[in-house]
Coordinates of C-alpha atoms in Angstrom, one line a residue:
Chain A
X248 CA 0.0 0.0 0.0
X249 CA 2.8 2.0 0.8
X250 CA 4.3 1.5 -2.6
X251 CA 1.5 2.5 -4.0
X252 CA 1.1 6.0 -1.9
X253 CA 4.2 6.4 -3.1
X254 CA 4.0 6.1 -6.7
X255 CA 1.0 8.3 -7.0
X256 CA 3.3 10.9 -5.7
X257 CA 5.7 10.0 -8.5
X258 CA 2.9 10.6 -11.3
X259 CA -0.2 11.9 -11.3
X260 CA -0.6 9.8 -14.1
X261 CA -0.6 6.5 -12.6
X262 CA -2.6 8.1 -9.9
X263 CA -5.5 8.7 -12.8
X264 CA -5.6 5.4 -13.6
X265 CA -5.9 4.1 -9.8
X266 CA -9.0 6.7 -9.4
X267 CA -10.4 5.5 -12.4
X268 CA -10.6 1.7 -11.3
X269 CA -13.5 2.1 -8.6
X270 CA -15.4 4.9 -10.4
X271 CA -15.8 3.2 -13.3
X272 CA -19.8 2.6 -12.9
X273 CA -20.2 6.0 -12.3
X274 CA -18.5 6.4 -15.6
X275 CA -20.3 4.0 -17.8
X276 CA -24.0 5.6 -16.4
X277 CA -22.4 9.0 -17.7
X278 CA -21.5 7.3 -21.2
X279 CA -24.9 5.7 -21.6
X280 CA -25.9 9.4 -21.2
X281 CA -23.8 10.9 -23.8
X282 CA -24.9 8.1 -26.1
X283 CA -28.3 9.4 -25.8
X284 CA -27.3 13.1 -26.6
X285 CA -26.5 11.8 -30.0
X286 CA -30.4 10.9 -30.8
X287 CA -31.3 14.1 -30.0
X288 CA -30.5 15.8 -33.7
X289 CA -31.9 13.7 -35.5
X290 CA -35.1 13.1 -33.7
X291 CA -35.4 16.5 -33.6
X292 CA -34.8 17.1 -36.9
X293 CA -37.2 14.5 -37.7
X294 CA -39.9 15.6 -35.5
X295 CA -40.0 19.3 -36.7
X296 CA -40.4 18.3 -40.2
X297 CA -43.0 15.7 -39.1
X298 CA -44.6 18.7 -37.5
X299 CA -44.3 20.8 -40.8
X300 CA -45.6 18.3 -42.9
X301 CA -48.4 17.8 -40.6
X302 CA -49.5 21.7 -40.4
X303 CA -49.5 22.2 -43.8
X304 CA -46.5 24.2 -43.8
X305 CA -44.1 22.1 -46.0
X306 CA -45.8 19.7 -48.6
X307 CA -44.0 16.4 -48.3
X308 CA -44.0 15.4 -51.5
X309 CA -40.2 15.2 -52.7
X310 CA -39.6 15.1 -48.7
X311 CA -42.1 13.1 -47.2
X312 CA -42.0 12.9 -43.8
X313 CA -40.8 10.4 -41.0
X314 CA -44.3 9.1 -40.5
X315 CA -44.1 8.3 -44.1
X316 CA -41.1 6.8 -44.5
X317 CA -41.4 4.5 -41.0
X318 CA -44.9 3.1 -43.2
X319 CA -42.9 2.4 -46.3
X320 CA -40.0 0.7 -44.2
X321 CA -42.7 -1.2 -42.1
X322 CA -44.1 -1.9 -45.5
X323 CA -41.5 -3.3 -47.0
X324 CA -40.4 -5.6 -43.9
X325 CA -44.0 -6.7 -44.0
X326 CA -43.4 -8.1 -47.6
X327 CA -40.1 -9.4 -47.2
X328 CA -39.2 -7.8 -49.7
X329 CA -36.9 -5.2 -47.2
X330 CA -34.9 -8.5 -45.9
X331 CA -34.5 -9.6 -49.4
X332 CA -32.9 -6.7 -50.6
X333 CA -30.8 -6.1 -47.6
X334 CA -29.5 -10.1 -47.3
X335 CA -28.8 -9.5 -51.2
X336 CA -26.9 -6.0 -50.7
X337 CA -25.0 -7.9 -47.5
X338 CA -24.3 -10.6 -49.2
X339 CA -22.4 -8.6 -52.0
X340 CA -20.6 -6.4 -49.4
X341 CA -19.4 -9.9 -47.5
X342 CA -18.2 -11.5 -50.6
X343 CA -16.2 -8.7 -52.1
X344 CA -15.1 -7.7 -48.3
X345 CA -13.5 -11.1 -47.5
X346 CA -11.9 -11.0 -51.3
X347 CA -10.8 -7.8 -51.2
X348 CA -9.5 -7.4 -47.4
X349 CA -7.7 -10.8 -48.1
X350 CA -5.7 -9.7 -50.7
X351 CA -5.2 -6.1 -49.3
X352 CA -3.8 -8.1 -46.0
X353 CA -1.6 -10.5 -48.2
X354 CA 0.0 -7.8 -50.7
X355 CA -0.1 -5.2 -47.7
X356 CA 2.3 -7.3 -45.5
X357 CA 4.5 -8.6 -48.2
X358 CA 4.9 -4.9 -49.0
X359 CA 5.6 -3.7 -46.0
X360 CA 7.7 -6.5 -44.8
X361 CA 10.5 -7.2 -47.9
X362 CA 11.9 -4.0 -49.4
X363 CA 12.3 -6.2 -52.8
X364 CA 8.5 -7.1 -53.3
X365 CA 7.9 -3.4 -52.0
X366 CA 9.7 -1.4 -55.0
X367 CA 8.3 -4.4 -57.4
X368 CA 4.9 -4.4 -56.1
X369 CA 4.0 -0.5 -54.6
X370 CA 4.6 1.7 -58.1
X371 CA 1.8 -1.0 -60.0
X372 CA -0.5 -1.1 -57.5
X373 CA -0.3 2.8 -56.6
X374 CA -0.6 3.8 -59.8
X375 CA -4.1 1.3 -60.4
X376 CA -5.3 2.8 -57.1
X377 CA -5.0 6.1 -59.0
X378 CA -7.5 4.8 -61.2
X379 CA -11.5 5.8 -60.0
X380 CA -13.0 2.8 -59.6
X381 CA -16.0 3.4 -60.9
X382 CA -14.0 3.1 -64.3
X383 CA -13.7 -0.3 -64.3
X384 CA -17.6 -0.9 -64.3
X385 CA -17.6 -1.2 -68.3
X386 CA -14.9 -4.0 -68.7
X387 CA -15.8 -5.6 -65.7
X388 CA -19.3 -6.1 -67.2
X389 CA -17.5 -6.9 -70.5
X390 CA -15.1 -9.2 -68.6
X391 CA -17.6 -11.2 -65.9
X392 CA -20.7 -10.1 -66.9
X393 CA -23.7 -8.4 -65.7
X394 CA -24.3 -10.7 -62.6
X395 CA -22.9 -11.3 -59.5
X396 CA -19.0 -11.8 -60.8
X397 CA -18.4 -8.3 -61.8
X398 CA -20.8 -6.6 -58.9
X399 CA -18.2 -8.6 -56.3
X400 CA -15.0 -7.3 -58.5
X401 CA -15.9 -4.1 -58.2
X402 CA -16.7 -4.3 -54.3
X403 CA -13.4 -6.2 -54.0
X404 CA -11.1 -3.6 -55.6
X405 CA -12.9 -0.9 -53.4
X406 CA -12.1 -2.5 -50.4
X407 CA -8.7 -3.9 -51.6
X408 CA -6.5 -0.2 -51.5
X409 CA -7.3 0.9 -48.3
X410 CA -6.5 -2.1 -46.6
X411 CA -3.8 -2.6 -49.4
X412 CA -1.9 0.6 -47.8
X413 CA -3.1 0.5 -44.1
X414 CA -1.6 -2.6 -44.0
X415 CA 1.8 -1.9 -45.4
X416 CA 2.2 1.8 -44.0
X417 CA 1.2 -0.1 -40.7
X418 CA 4.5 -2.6 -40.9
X419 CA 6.6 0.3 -42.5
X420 CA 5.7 2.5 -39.4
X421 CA 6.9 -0.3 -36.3
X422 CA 8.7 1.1 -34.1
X423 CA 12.7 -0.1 -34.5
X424 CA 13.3 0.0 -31.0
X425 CA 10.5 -2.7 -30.1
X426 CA 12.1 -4.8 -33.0
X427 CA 15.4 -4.5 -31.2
X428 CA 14.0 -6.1 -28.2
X429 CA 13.1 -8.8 -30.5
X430 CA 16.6 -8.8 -32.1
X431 CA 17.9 -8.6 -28.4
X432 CA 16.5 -12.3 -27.7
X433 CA 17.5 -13.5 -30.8
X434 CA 13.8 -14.0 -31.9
X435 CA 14.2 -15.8 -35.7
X436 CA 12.4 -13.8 -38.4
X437 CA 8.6 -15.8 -37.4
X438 CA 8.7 -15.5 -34.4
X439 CA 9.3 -11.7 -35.1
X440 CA 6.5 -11.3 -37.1
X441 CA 4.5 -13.2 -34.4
X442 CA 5.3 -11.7 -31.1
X443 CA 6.6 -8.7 -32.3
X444 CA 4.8 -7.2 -35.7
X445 CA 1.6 -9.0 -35.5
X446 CA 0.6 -7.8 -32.6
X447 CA 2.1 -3.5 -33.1
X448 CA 0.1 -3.3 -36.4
X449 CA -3.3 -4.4 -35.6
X450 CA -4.9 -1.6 -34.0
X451 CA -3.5 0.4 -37.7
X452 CA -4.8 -3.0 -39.3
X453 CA -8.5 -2.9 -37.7
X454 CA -8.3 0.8 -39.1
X455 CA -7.6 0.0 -42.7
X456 CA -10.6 -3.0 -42.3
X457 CA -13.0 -0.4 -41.0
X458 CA -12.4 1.9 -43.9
X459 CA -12.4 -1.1 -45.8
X460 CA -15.8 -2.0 -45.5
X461 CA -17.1 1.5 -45.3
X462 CA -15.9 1.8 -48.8
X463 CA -17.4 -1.5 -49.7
X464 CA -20.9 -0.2 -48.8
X465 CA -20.2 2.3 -50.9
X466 CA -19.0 0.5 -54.1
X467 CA -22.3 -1.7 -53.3
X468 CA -24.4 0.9 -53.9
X469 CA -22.5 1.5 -57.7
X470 CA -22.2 -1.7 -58.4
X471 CA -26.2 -2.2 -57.7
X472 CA -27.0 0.9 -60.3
X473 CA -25.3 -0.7 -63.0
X474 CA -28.3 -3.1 -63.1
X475 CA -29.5 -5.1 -60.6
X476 CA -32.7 -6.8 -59.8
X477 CA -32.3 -7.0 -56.1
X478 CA -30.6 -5.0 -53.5
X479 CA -31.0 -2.3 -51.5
X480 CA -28.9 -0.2 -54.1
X481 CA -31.9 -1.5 -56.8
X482 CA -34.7 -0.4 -54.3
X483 CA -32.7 3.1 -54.7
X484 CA -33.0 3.2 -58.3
X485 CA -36.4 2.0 -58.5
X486 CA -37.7 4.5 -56.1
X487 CA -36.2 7.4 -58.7
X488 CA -38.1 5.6 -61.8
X489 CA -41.2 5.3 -60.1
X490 CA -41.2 8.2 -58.4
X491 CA -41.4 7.3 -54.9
X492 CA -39.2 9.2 -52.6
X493 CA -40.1 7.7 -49.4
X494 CA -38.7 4.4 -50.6
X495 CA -35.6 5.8 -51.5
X496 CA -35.1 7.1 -48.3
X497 CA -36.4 4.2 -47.0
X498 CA -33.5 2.4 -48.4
X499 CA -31.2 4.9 -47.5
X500 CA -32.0 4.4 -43.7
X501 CA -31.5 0.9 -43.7
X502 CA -28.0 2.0 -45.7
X503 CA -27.0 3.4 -42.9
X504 CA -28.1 1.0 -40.2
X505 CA -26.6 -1.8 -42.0
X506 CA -23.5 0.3 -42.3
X507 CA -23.3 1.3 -38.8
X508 CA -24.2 -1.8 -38.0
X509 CA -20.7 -3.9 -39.8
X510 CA -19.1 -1.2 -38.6
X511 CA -19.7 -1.9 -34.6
X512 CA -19.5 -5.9 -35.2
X513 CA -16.0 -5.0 -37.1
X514 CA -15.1 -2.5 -34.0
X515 CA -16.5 -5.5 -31.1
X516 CA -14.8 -8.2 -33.1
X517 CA -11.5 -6.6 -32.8
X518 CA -12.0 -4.8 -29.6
X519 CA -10.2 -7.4 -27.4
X520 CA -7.2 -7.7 -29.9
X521 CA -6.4 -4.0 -29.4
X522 CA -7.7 -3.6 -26.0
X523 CA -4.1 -2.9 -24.7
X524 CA -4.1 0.2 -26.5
X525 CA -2.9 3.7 -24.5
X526 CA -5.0 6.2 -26.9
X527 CA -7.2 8.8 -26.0
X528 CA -10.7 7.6 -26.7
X529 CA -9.6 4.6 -24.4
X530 CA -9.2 6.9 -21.5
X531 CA -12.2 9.1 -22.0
Chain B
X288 CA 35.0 -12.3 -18.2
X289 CA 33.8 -9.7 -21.2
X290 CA 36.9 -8.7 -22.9
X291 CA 37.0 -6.1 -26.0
X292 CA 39.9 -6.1 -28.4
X293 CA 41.1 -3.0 -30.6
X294 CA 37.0 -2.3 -30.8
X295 CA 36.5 0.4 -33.9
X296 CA 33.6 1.4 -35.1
X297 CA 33.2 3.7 -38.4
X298 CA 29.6 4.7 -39.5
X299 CA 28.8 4.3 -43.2
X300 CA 29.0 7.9 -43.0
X301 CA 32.6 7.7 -42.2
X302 CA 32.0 8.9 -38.9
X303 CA 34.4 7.6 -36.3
X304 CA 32.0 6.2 -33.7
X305 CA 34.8 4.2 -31.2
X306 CA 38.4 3.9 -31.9
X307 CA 40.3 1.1 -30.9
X308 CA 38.9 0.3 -27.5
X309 CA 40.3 -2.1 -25.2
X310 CA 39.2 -2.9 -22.1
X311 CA 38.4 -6.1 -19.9
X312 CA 35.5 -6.2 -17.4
X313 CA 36.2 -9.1 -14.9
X314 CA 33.2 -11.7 -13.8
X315 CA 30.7 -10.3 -11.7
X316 CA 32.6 -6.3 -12.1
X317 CA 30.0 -3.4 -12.3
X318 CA 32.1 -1.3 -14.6
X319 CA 31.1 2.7 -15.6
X320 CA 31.6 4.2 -18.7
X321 CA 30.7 7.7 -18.5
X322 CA 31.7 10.7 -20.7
X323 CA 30.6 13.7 -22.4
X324 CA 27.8 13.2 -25.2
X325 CA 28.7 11.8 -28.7
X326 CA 31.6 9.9 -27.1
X327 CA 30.2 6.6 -28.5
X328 CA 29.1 4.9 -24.9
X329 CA 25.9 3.7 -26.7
X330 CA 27.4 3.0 -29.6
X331 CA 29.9 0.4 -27.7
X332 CA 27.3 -1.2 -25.5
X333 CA 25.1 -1.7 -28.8
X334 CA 28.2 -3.7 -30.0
X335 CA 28.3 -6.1 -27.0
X336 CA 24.6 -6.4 -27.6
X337 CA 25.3 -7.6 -31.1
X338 CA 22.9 -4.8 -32.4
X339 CA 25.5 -3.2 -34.5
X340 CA 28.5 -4.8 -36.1
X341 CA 32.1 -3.2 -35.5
X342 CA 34.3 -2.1 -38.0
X343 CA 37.6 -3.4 -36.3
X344 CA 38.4 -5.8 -33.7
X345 CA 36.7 -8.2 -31.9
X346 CA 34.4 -8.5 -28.4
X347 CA 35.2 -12.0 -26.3
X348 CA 32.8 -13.4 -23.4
X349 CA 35.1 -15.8 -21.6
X350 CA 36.4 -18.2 -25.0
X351 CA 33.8 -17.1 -27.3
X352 CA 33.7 -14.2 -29.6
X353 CA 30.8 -12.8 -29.8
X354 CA 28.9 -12.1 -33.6
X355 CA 25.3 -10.9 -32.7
X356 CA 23.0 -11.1 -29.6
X357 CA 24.2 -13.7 -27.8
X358 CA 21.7 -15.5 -25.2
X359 CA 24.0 -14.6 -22.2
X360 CA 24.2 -11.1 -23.0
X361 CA 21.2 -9.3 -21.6
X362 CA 21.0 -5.5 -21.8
X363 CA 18.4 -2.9 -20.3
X364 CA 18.0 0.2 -22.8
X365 CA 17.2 4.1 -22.1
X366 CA 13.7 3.8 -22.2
X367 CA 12.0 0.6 -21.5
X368 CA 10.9 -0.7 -24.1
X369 CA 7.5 -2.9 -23.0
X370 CA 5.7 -3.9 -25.2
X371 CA 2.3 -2.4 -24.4
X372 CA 0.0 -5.4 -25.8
X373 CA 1.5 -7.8 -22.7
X374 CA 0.5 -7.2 -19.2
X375 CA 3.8 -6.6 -16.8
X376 CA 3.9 -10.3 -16.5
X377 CA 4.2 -11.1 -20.3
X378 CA 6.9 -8.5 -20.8
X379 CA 9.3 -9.9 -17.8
X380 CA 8.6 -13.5 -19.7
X381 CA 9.3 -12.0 -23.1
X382 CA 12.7 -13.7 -23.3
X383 CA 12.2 -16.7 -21.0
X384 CA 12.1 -19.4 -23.8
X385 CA 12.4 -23.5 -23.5
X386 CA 11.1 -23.6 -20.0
X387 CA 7.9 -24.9 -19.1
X388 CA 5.3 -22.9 -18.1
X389 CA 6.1 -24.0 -14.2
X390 CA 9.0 -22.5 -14.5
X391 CA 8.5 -19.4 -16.1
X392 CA 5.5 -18.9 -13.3
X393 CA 8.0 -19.1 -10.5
X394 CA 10.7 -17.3 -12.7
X395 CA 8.8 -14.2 -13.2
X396 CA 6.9 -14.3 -9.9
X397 CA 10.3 -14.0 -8.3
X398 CA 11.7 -11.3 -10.4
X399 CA 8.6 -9.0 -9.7
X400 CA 8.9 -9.5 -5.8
X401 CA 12.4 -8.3 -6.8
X402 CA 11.6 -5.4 -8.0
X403 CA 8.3 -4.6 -5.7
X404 CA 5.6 -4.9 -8.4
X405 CA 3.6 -8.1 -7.6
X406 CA 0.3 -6.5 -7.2
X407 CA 0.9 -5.1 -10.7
X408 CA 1.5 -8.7 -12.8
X409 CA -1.3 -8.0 -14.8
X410 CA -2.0 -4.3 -15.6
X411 CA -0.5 -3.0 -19.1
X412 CA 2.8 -0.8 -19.3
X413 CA 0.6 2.2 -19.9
X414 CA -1.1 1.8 -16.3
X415 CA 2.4 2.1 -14.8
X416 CA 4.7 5.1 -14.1
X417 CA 8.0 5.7 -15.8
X418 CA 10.2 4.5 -12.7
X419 CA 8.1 1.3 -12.6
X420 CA 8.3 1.0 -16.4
X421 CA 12.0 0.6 -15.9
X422 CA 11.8 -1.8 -13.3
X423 CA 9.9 -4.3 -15.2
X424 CA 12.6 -3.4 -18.2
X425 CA 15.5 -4.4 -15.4
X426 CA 13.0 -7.3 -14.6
X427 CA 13.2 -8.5 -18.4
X428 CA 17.0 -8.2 -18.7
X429 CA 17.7 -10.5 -15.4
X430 CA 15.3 -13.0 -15.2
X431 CA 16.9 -15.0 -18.2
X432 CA 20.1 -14.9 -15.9
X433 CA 22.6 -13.2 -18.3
X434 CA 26.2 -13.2 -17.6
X435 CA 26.7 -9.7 -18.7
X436 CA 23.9 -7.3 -18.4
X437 CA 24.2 -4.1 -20.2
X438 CA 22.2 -0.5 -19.0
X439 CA 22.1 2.1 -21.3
X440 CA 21.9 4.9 -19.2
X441 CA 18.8 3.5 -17.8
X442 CA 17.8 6.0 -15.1
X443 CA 18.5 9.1 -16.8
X444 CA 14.8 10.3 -17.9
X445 CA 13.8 9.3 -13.6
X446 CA 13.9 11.9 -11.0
X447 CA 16.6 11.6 -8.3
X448 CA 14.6 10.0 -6.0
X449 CA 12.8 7.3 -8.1
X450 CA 16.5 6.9 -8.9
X451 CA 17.7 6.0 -5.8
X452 CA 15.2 3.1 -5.2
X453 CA 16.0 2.1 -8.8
X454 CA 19.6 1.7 -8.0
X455 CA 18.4 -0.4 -4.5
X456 CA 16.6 -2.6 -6.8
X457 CA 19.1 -3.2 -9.3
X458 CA 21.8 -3.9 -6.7
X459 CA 19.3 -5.8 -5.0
X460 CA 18.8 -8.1 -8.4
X461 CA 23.0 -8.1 -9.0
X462 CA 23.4 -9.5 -5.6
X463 CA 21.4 -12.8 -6.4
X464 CA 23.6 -14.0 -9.5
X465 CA 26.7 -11.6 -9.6
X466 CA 26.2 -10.8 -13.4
X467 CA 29.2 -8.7 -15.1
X468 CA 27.4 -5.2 -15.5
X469 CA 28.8 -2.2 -18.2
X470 CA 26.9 0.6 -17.0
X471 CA 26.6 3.5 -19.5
X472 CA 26.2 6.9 -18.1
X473 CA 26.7 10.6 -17.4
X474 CA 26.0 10.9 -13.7
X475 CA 28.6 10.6 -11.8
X476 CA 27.4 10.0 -8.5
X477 CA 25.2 6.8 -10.3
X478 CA 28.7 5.5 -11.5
X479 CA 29.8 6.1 -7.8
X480 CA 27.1 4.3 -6.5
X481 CA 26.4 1.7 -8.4
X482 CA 30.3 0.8 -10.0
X483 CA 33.5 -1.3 -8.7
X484 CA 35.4 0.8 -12.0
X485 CA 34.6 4.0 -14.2
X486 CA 35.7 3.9 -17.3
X487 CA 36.1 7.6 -18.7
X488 CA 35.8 8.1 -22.1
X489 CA 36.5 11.3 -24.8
X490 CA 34.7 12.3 -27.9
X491 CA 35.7 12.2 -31.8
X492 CA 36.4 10.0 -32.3
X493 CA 35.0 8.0 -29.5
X494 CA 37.8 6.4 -26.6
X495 CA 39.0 5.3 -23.3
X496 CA 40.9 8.3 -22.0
X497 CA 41.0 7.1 -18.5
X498 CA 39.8 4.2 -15.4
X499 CA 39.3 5.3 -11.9
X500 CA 39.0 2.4 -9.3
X501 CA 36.0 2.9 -7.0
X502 CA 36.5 0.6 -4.1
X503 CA 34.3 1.7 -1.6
X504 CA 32.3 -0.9 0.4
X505 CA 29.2 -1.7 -0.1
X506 CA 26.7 -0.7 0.7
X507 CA 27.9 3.3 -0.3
X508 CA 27.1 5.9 2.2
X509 CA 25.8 8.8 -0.4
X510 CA 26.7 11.1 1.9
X511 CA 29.9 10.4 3.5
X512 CA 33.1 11.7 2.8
X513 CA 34.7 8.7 0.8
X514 CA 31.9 9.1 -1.3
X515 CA 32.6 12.7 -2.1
X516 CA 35.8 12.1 -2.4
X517 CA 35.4 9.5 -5.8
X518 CA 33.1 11.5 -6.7
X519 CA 35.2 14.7 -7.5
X520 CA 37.9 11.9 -8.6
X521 CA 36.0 11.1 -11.6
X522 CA 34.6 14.7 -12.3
X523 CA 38.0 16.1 -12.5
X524 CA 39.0 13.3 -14.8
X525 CA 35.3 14.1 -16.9
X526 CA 37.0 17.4 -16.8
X527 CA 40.1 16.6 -18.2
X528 CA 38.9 14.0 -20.8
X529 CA 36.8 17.1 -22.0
X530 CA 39.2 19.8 -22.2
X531 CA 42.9 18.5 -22.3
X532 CA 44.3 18.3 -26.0
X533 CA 44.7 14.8 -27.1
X534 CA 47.7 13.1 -25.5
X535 CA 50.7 11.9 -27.7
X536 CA 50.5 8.0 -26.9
X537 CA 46.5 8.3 -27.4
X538 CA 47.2 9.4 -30.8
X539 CA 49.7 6.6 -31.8
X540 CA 47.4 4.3 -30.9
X541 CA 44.6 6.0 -33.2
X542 CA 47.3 5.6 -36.3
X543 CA 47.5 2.4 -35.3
X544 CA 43.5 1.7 -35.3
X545 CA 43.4 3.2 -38.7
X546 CA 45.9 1.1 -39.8
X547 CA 44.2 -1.5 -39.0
X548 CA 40.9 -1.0 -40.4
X549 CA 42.4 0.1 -43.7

């Protein structure tokens, strides 16, 4: 106990991190508040225009409002037709994901790990990630057709480049002193990468995944315009031709929650790889 | 016995890190280097540690020479180095490799009572304070049981009284197995306290320009005389290795490093 007394006096620091141990259910009811605070715009937002609608003040018709929307939404679940779409759009995302991730990991780490494959490997692939990738829609369609093949390309090369260079700048960026500890107990080139850069570039890796897949929503969407019978990114385009703006919104809603959603099961997934982490967000 | 014979070390750059260095540390020695800045004390302990390869000469640990970390070699760096994904535990057991788990358990339970920390086995680095950082560092270095441990002025970013118990501890953890120990620093008293033998060295290019016996018994009284006494010993040879132009037989023996390495 004494030791401890006394450390505290060393660093106020360490003496944060003692406080913060028993106080930490008062902290999480003050989070759970916070998390609340972010509802408020938007149901705000939606309940004045709700309002507006409702008073004859704004029409609705290119804006319906939430009441609207909710019945479309509540509509389509009813159907079946919302799951459809969304397992369809998922589906997609998940496929071209896992493809592209897996190669952005494999290239990534050879890059960033052999200074050979690096100046053989980094000028091609920089210079194709200079390339929009909406460009190769047409001769992916001409290549793999106008089904699945060429919608899960697409997806695939979104998600490929950011994980491509997360990945690689992540190894580039280790810190040479923790690799001399390795060094120091003669740890053979594995067990380097194992105990040693493994573990330093995975909270950078989880980063690159996250960005990732938030790209590969969005590729899903262009890859479900250039004609496609089901999907969330078809209910889009269908709601323009018929004219129906609640179900384009409608499908823009469930965008987002499926979005948000990867996201958090990407984020909880890798939480307790990175949990070690001394960033700011942790502490807060 | 560490011995190092006509060390040299040029930098690609053609800088001239350490120039014909010779000097024998004896089994169980705590020997001091300490000099000015830029006077290649790092840069010679990295060379025992096999992290850098010399130019010229060779470094001997009893009948071997030693090319690259050697498993007996253990060394403690300026900062310390954790690695913040293992609890305190996991980082003292980094190096402990081909025992079993039994005897990991009891080797890093030990070395933590050693250096005060049990109660925090199982926090990260990042929960702990810089002094207690280092100790798990000194943990790490002893508990693979290295015949020569190397510190790299390890203390120097502490304050002087998380120093002090530092010292305690390491003397404390020296005692048990008697491990050779080059000390690298540039605090005199911590060379007084801690060393049998300060080495000094001079600048450009980087060399032994002196050795001070420091026989005091242990443990050292900070305060007493004797203490003062080596104390101002070594700063007035600091002094001199700083300002005195270089003497004639030093520079005969740089011709004859350069000789050598051409």
């Amino acid at each position: 106990m004494t030791g401890k007394a006394a450390s505290q006096a060393w660093s106020s620091h360490e003496g944060a991190a003692a406080l913060a141990a028993p106080a930490s259910t008062e902290k999480r009811r003050a989070f759970d508040w916070r998390i609340l605070l972010g509802f408020f715009l938007p149901i705000a937002i939606a309940l004045l225009w709700e309002a507006a609608v409702k008073s004859g003040l704004a029409q609705g018709r290119l804006v319906p409002p939430p009441s609207r929307i909710i019945a479309t939404l509540w509509g389509l679940a009813q159907t079946g037709e919302l799951w459809a779409h969304t397992w369809m759009t998922l589906w997609r995302v998940l496929v071209g994901f896992v493809i592209g991730a897996a190669a952005g990991i494999v290239l990534g780490a050879m890059s960033g790990a052999n200074r050979t494959i690096r100046q053989l490997l980094d000028p091609t692939l920089q210079a194709l990630r200079a390339i929009p990738s909406i460009a190769w829609v047409p001769l992916f369609i001409l290549w793999l057709g106008i089904f699945e093949a060429s919608k899960v390309a697409l997806i695939a090369v979104g998600v490929f480049f950011p994980v491509y260079l997360g990945i690689a700048g992540a190894i580039l960026s280790v810190d040479r002193k923790l690799v001399e500890v390795g060094h120091v107990f003669r740890l053979s080139r594995i067990q380097l990468a194992r105990r040693i850069l493994l573990p330093a570039v995975l909270p950078e890796a989880v980063i690159a995944l996250r960005s990732g897949l938030g790209l590969g929503f969005m590729f899903v969407v262009a890859a479900e315009f250039m004609g496609a019978s089901e999907g969330l990114g078809y209910l889009l385009v269908d709601g323009q031709q018929m004219g129906k703006p609640d179900q384009i919104l409608a499908a823009i809603i469930a965008f987002a929650l499926l979005g948000k959603t990867a996201d958090s099961l990407l984020v909880a997934a890798t939480k307790p790889l990175v949990r070690w982490q001394d960033t700011v967000r942790e502490r807060l | 016995m560490l011995s190092l014979e006509h060390l040299s070390k040029t930098y690609a750059d053609g800088t001239r890190a350490l120039s014909d260095i010779n000097l024998t540390v004896h089994e169980g020695e705590i020997v001091s280097l300490i000099g000015g800045s830029g006077c290649g004390k790092t840069t010679l302990l990295r060379l025992i540690a096999g992290l850098d390869r010399e130019s010229a000469g060779r470094i001997r640990l009893d009948d071997e020479v030693l090319s690259g970390p050697h498993p007996a070699v253990g060394i403690v760096f300026q900062e310390p180095r954790l690695l913040p994904w293992l609890s305190v535990s996991d980082n003292i057991a980094f190096g402990l490799d081909g025992l079993s788990a039994a005897q990991k358990k009891a080797r890093v339970a030990h070395a933590l009572e050693k250096v005060s920390l049990v109660e925090h086995a199982d926090r990260w680095p990042r929960d702990l304070s810089g002094g207690q950082q280092q100790r798990v560092s000194i943990a790490r270095a002893f508990v693979t049981n290295p015949k020569v441990l190397l510190l790299d002025e390890p203390f120097s970013a502490l304050d002087a009284f998380t120093r002090a118990s530092l010292h305690e501890h390491l003397l404390g953890l020296w005692e048990e197995t008697r491990p050779t120990v080059v000390l690298v620093t540039h605090d005199v008293q911590e060379a007084v306290t801690l060393a049998d033998r300060a080495v000094v060295m001079q600048p450009k290019p980087g060399r032994i320009f002196d050795e001070l016996p420091l026989t005091l018994s242990r443990p050292r009284d900070r305060t007493g005389l004797p203490f003062e006494t080596s104390v101002r010993r070594v700063l007035t040879a600091l002094d001199h290795s700083l300002k005195a132009p270089q003497a004639q037989p030093q520079r005969e023996r740089d011709r004859q490093a350069a000789a050598l390495w051409w």
